[in-house]
Coordinates of C-alpha atoms in Angstrom, one line a residue:
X170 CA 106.6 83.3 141.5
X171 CA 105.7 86.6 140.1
X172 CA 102.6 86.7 138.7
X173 CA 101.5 86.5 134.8
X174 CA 98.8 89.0 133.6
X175 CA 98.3 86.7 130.5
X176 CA 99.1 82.9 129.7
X177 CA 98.5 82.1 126.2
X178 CA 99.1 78.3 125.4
X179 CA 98.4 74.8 122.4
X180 CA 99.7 77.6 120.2
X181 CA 101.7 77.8 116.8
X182 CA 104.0 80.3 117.4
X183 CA 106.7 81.8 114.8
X184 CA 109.1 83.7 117.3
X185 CA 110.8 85.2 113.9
X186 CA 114.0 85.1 116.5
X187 CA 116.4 82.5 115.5
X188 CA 117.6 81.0 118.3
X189 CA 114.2 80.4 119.6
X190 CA 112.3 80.1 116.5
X191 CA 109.2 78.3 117.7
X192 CA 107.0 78.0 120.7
X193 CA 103.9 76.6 121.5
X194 CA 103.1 78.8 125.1
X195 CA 103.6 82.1 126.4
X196 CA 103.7 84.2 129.6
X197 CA 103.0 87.8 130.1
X198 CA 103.9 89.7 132.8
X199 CA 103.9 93.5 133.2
X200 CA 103.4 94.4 129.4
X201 CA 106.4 91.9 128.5
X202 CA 107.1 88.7 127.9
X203 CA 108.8 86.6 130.4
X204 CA 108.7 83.4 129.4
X205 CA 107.7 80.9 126.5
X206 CA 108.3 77.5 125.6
X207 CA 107.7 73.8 124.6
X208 CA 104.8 71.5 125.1
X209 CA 103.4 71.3 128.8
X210 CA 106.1 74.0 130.2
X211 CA 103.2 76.7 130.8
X212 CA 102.1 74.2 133.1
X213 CA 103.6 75.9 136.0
X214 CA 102.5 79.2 135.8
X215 CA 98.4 78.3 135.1
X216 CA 97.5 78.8 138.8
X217 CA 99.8 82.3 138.9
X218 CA 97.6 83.7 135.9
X219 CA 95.0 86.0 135.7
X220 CA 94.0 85.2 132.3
X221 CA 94.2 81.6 130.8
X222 CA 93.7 81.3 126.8
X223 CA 93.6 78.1 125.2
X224 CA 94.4 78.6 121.2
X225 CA 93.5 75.2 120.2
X226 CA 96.7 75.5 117.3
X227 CA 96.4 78.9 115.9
X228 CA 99.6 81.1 114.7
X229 CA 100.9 83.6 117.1
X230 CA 103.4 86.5 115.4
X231 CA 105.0 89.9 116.9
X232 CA 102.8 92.5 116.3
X233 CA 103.0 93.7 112.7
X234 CA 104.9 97.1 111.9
X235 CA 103.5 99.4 109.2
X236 CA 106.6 101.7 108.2
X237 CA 105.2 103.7 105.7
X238 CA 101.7 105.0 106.8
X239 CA 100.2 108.5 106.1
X240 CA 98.1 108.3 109.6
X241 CA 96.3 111.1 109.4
X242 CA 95.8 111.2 105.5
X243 CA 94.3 107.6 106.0
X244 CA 92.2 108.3 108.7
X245 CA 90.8 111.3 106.8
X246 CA 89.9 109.5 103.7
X247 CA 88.0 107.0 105.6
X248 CA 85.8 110.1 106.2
X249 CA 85.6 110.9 102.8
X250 CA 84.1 109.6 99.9
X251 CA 85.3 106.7 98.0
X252 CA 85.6 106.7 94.1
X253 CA 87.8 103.8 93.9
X254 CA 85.2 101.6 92.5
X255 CA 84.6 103.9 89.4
X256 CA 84.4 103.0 86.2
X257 CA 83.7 106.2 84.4
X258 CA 82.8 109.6 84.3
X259 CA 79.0 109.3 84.7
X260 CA 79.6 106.5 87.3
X261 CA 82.2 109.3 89.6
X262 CA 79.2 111.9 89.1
X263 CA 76.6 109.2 90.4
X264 CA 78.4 109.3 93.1
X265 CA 79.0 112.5 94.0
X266 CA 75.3 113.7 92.9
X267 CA 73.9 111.2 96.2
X268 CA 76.5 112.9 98.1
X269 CA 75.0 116.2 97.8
X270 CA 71.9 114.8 98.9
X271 CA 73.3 113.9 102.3
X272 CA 75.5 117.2 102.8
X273 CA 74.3 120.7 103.3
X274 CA 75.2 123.7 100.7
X275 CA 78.4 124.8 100.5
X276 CA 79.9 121.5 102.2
X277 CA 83.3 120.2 101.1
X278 CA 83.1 116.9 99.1
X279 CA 86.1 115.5 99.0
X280 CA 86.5 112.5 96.5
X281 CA 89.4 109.9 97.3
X282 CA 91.0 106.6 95.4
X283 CA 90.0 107.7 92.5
X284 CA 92.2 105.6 89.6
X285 CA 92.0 107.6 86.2
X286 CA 94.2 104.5 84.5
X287 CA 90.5 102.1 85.9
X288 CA 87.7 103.9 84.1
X289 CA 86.7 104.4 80.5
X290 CA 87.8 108.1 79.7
X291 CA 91.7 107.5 81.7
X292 CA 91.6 110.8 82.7
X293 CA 90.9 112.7 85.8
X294 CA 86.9 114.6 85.6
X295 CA 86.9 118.3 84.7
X296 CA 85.2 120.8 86.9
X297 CA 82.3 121.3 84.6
X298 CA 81.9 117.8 84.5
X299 CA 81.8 118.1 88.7
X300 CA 80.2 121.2 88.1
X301 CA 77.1 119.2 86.8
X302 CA 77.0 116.6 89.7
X303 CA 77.7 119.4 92.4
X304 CA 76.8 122.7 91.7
X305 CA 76.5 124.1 94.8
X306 CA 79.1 122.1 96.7
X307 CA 82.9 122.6 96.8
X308 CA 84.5 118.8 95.2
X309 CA 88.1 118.0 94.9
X310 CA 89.1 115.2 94.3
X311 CA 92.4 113.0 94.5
X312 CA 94.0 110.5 92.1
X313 CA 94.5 107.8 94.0
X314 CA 98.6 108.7 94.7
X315 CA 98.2 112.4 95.4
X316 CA 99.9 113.6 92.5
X317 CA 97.2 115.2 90.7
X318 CA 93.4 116.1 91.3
X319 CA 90.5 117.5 90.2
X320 CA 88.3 120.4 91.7
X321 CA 84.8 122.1 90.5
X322 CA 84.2 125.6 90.0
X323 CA 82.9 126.2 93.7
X324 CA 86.2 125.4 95.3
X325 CA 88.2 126.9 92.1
X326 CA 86.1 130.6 93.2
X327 CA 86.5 129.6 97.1
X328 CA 90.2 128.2 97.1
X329 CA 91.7 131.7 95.5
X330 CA 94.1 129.6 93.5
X331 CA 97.2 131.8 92.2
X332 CA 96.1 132.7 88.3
X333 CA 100.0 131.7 87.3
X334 CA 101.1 128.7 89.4
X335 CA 102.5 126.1 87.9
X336 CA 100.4 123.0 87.0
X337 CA 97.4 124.5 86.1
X338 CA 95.6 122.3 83.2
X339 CA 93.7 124.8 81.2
X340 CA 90.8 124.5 78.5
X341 CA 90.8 125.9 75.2
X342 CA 90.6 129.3 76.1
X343 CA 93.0 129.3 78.4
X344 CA 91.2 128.9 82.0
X345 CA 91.5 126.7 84.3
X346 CA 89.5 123.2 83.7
X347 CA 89.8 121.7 86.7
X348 CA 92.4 119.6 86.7
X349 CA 95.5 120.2 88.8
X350 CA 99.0 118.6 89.1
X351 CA 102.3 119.5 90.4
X352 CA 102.3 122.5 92.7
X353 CA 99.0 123.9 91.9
X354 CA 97.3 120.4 93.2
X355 CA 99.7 120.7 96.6
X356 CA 98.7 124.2 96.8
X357 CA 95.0 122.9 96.7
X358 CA 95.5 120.2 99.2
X359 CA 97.3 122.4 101.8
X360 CA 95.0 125.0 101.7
X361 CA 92.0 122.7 102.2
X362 CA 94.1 120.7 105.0
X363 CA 94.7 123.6 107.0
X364 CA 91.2 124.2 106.8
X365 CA 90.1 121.4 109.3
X366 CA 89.9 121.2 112.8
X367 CA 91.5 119.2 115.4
X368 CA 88.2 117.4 115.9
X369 CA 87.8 116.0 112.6
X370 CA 91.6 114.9 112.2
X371 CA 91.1 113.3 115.7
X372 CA 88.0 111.4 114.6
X373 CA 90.1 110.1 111.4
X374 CA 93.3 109.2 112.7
X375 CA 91.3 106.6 115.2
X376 CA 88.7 105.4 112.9
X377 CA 92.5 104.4 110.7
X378 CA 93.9 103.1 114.3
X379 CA 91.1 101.0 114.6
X380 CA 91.8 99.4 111.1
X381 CA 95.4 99.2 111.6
X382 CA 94.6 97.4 115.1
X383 CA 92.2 95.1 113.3
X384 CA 95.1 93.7 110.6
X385 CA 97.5 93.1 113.6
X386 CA 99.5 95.8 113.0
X387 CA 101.2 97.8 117.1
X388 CA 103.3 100.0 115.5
X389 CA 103.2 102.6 112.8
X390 CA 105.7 104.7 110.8
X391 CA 103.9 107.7 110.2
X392 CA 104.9 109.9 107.4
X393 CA 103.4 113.5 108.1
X394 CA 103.0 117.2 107.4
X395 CA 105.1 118.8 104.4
X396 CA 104.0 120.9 101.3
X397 CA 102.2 118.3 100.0
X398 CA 100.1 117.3 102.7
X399 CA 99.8 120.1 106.2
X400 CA 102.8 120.2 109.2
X401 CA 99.0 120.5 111.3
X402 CA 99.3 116.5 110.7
X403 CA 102.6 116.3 111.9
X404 CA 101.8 118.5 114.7
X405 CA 98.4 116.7 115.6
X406 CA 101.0 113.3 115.8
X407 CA 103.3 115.1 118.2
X408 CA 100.5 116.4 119.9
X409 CA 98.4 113.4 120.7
X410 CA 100.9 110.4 120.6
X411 CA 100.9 109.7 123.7
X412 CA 97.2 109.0 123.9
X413 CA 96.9 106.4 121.3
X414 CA 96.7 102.5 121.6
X415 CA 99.4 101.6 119.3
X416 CA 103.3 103.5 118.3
X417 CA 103.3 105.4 116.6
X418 CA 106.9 106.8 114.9
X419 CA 107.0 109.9 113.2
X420 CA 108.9 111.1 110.3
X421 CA 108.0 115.0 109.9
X422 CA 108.2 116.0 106.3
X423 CA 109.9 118.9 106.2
X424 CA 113.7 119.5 105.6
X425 CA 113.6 122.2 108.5
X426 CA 116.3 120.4 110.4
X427 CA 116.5 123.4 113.0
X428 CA 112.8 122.9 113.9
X429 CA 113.0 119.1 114.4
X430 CA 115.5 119.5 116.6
X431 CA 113.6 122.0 118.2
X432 CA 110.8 119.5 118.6
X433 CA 113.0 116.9 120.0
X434 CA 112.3 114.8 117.0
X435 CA 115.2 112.2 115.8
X436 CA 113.6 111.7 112.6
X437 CA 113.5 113.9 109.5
X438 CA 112.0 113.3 106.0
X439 CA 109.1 111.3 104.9
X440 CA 107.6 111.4 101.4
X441 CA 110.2 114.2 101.1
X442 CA 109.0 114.4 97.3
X443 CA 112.3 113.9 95.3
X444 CA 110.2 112.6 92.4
X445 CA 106.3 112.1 92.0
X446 CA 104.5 108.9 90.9
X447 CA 104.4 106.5 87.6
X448 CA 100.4 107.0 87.7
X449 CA 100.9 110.8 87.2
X450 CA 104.1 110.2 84.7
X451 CA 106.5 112.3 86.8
X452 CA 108.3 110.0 88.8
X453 CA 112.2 110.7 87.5
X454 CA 113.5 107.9 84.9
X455 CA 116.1 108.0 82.9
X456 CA 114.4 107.0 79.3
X457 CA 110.7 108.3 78.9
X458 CA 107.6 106.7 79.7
X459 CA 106.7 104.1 77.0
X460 CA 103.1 105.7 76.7
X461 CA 105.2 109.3 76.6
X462 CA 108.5 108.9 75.4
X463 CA 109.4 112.4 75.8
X464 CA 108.4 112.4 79.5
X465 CA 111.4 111.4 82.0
X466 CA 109.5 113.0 84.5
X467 CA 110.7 115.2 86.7
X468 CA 112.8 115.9 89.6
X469 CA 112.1 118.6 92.7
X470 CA 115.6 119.3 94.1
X471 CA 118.5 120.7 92.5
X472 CA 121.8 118.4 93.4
X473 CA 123.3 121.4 95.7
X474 CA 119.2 121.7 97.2
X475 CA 119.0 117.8 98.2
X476 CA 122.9 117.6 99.4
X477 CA 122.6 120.3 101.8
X478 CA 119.6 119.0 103.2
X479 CA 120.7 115.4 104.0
X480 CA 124.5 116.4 104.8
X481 CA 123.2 119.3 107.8
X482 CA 120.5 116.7 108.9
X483 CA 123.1 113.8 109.0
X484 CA 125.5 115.9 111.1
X485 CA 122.7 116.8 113.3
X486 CA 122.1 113.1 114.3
X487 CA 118.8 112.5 112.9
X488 CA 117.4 109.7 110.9
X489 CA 116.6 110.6 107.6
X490 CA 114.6 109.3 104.5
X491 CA 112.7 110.6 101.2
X492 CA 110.4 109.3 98.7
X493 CA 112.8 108.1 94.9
X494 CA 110.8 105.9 92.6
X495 CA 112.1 106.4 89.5
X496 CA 115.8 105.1 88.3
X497 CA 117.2 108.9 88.0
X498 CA 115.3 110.0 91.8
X499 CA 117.0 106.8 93.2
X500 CA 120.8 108.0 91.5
X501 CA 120.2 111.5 93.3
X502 CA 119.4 110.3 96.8
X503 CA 122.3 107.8 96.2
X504 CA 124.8 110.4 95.5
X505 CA 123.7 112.8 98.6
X506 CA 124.1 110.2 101.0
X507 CA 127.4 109.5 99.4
X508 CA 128.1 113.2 99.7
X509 CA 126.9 113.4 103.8
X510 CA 129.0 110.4 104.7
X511 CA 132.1 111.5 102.7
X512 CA 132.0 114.6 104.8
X513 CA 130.8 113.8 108.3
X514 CA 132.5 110.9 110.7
X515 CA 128.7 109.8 112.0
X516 CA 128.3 105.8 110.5
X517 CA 125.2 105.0 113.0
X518 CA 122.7 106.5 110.8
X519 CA 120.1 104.0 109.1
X520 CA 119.2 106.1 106.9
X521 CA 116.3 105.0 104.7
X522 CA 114.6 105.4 101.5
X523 CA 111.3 105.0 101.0
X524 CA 109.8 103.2 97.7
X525 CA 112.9 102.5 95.7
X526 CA 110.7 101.2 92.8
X527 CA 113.0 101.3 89.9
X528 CA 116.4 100.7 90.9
X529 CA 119.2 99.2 88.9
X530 CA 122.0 96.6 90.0
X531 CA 124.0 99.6 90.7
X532 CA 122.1 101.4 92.8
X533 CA 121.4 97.9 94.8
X534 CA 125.1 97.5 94.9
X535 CA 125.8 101.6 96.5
X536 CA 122.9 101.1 98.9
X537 CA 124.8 98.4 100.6
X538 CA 127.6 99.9 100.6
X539 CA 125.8 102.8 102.3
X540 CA 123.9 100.3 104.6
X541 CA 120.5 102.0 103.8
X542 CA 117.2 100.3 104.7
X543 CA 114.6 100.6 102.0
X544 CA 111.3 101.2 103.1
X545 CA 109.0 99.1 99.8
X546 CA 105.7 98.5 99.7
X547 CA 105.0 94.9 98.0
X548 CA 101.5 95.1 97.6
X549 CA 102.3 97.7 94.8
X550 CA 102.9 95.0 93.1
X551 CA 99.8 93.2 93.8
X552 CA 98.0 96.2 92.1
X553 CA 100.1 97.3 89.3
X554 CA 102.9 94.3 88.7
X555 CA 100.8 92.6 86.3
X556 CA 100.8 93.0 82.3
X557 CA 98.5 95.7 81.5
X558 CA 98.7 97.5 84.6
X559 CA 99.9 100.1 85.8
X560 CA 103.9 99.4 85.7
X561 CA 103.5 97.4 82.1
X562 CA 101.6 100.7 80.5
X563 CA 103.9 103.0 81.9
X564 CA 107.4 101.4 82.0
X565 CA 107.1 98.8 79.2
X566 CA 109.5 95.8 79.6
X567 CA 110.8 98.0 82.8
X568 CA 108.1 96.9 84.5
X569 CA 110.4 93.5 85.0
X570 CA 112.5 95.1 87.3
X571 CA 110.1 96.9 89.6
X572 CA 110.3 96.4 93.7
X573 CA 113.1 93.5 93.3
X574 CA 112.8 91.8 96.7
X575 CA 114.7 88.8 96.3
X576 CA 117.6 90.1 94.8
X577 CA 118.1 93.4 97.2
X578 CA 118.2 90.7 100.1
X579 CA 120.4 88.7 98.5
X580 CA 123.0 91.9 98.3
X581 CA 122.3 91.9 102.2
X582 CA 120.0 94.7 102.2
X583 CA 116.9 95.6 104.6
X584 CA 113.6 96.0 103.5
X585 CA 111.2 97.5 105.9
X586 CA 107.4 96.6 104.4
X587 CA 105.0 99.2 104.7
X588 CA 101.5 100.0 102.6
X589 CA 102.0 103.7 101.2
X590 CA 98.3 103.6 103.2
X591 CA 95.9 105.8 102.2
X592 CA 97.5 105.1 98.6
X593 CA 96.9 101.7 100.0
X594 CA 94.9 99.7 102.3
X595 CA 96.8 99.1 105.3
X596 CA 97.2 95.2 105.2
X597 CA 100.3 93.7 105.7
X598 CA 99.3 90.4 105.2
X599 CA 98.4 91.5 101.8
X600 CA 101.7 92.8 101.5
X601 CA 104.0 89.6 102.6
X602 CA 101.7 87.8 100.4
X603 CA 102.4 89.4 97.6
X604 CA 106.1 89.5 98.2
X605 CA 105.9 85.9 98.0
X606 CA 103.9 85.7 95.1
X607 CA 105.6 88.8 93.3
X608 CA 104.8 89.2 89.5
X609 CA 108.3 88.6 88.3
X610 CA 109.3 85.0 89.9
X611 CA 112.6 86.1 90.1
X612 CA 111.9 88.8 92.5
X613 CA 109.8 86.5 94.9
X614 CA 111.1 85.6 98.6
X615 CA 110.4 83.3 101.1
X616 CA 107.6 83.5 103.3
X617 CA 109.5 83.8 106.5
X618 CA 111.7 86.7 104.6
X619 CA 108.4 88.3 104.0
X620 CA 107.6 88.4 107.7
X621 CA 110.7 89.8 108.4
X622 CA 109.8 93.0 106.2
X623 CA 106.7 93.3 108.4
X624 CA 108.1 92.7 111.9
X625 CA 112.0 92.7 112.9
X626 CA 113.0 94.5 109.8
X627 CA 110.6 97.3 110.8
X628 CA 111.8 97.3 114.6
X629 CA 114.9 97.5 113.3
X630 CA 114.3 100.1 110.6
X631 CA 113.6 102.7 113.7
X632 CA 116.0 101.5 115.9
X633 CA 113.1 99.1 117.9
X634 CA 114.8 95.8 117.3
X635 CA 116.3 95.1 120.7
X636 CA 112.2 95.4 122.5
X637 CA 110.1 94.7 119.6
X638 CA 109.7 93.0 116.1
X639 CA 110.1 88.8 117.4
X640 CA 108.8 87.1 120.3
X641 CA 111.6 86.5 122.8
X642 CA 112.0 86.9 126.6
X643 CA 112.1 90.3 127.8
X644 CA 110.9 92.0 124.9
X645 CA 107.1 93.8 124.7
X646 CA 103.7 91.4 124.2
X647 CA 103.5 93.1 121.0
X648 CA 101.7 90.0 119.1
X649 CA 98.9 89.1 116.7
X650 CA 97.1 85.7 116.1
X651 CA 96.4 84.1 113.1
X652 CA 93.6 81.5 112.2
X653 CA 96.7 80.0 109.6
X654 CA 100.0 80.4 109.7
X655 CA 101.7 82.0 106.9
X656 CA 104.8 79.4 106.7
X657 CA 102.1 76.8 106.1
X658 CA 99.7 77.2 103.9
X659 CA 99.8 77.9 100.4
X660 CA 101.3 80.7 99.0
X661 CA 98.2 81.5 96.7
X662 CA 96.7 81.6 100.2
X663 CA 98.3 83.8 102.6
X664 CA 96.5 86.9 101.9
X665 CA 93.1 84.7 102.9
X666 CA 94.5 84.1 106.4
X667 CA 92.3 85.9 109.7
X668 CA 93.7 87.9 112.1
X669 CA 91.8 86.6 115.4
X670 CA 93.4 89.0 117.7
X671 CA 95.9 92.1 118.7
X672 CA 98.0 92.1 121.7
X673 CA 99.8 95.2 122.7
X674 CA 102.4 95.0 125.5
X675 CA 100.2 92.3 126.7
X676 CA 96.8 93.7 126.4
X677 CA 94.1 92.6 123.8
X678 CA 93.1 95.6 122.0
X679 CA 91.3 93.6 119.0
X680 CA 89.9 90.1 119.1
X681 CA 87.6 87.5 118.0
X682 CA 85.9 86.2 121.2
X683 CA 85.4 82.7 119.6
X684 CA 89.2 82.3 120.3
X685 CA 88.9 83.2 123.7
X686 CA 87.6 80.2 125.7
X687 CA 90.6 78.7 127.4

């Protein structure tokens, strides 16, 4: 009998694989699974094992997939500091006045999750208000969705910021106050990113490992590099995936299809920004933004720009996707990959989009018929879904047709679930939680279709389905356990539920030891 590196057994286990959809043991052997079954089956194979865990009736799942992760943004906001408590102004200063205590002169202060629509002014700080805090330390800092931010006079002087480039806020008198959106606030955030070291994105990127690992999730879709971010992050990924103790999958933001091919990449495109955010009131919509009526936002390609991009990436074989949120971002992308496909003979594509916040029937309707996968992040909703946040102030009664689960699985679509992390916590619990519980009823799903958004449906979304994403024979110990399972308790309750440990191809990389004491 060949021998099992890990017997796990008196467990709940949701196999998320259809024929097989429960278990109650399971045998590891050489980073897979070789067996699993019923009641006192995993009798046989106890005196074969090397390791024997009892789990006294806790859940075992596949390991969780995170498609829609910026890894090394993430892991370096968890070395910054975080405003995303703020209330106001003074509070944001508080803050970053006891940070200059703890840095030396001339150190970079970089401020993250700050929410302008949270505190008292709504409004992003001015650098003579940082000024006042931090005179004689460089600040910027970041809405909590990128879009726009906020630097001090230091890192205005230090940063060389082109006089004319577009998105410049300016004062009365015509100079800059601080405030940044658009290009200028990219321009600031890639100049700053290519200022760090290897070193420091290494130290981030595990420290965001480590927190991934700890919510159960083994692989990650990692959206890197690009204007709007550094290609140093995309490169550090290339670079160093091989060394770390999850997947991780790669999407390179660029729409350089020569260079990913190059690389040896198969996947192009990321938050390929073909609209911004409804925070910063430049996603792309068709009618204005109830709290600015003559803003539709804006969109960053031309027709021609986006349509050659995806149709020489398509022909070139490589899986592509880009961030639409608004209604008129989602028609565009809709009509390029209508373009690629009407001239190329390549169907295996799934192609992907990531948000798709705002769509309409229609667009449901051409996605399926495109056989997309839409990469959503529920726990937007969580956040934002409810009246008075951020959807209801922007979008008005629109906000009852945001992130429509139910009815794009209904059409037969795929949803991959991801966080948006570091616009979001990485927590995918949080997230199939609040696709069960969405805002608008109507748009809720089942629990066991929310755990399909976290695990096959994200194998499947990168072509992983046939090794990972359920528990069946032959297939990776990729696996989590659960102090509940999700398909019992409450709804109202989900998000509550412990993850005790992380399995990865048989190995526990996180874990309670309380549940260890078969």
């Amino acid at each position: 009998m060949k021998k099992i590196d890990l017997l796990i057994y008196n467990a709940d286990i949701v196999t998320i694989d259809e024929k097989v959809p429960s278990a109650s043991w399971i045998a590891i052997s050489d980073s897979k699974i070789l067996d699993l079954g019923q009641r006192k089956g995993y009798e046989k194979y106890i005196n074969e094992s090397k390791e024997v865990i009892n789990l006294k009736g806790k859940t075992i799942l596949p390991g969780f997939y995170d498609s829609h992760v910026h890894l090394v943004q993430t892991g370096l906001n968890l070395l910054s500091l975080d405003l995303s408590d703020v209330k106001t102004i003074s509070e944001l200063q508080e803050k970053i006045e006891e940070e200059t205590k703890q840095k030396p002169e001339g150190t970079l202060i970089r401020g993250i999750g700050y929410d302008d629509l949270r505190v008292k002014e709504a409004r992003m700080p001015t650098r003579y208000e940082l000024d006042k805090c931090a005179p004689n330390h460089p600040v910027w800092i970041n809405r909590v969705e990128y879009h726009i931010s906020s630097i001090n006079s230091m890192a205005l002087n230090k940063l060389n910021i082109p006089f004319d480039l577009d998105g410049i806020i300016r004062d009365s008198r015509g100079l800059p106050d601080g405030r940044l959106k658009g290009k200028a606030s990219a321009y600031i955030r890639n100049q700053i990113l290519n200022s760090l070291s290897e070193n420091v994105r290494k130290r981030g990127v595990y420290k965001a490992i480590d927190l991934a690992i700890k919510k159960g999730v083994t692989t990650i879709g990692a959206l890197e590099g690009g204007f709007v971010f550094h290609n140093k992050d995309a490169e550090f990924i290339i670079d160093k995936g091989d060394s770390f103790p999850i997947d991780i999958n790669l999407f390179y933001q660029t729409i350089d299809v020569d260079m990913v091919k190059k690389k040896g990449l198969k996947r192009i495109g990321g938050c390929i920004f073909l609209d911004g955010s409804f925070g910063s009131r430049n996603a792309a919509l068709k009618e204005g933004y109830s709290d600015d009526i003559e803003n539709k936002g804006r969109l960053y390609f031309s027709d021609e720009e986006l349509n050659e991009f995806i149709l020489d990436a398509h022909r070139n074989d490589l899986q592509i996707t880009v961030h639409a949120i608004g209604d008129r971002a989602i028609d565009q992308i809709l009509n390029a990959y209508e373009y690629a496909f009407n001239n190329s003979e390549i169907k295996n594509h799934r192609h992907r989009i990531e948000h798709f916040e705002l769509p309409s029937d229609d667009h449901i309707k051409r996605a399926k018929k495109l056989n997309l996968i839409l990469s959503m992040q529920p726990s937007y909703e969580y956040y934002w879904g409810d009246k008075d946040d951020l959807y209801d102030r922007r979008l008005g009664e629109r906000r009852k047709n945001t992130n429509p689960f139910k009815k794009i699985i209904e059409n037969g679509l795929i949803i991959a679930g991801g966080s948006d992390s570091d616009v979001i916590a990485i927590n995918p619990l949080l997230g199939i939680h609040t696709a069960v519980n969405h805002p608008n009823k109507d748009f809720s799903i089942s629990q066991m279709q929310a755990l399909k958004l976290f695990t096959i449906n994200g194998a499947y979304s990168v072509f992983e389905e046939t090794k990972k994403g359920s528990i069946k024979k032959g297939k990776l110990a990729d696996l989590l356990v659960l102090d509940k399972n999700p398909l019992k308790v409450k709804k109202d309750k989900i998000k509550d539920i412990k993850v005790e440990l992380t399995i990865k191809e048989g190995n526990i990389i996180f874990g309670n030891l309380g549940v260890i004491d078969g």
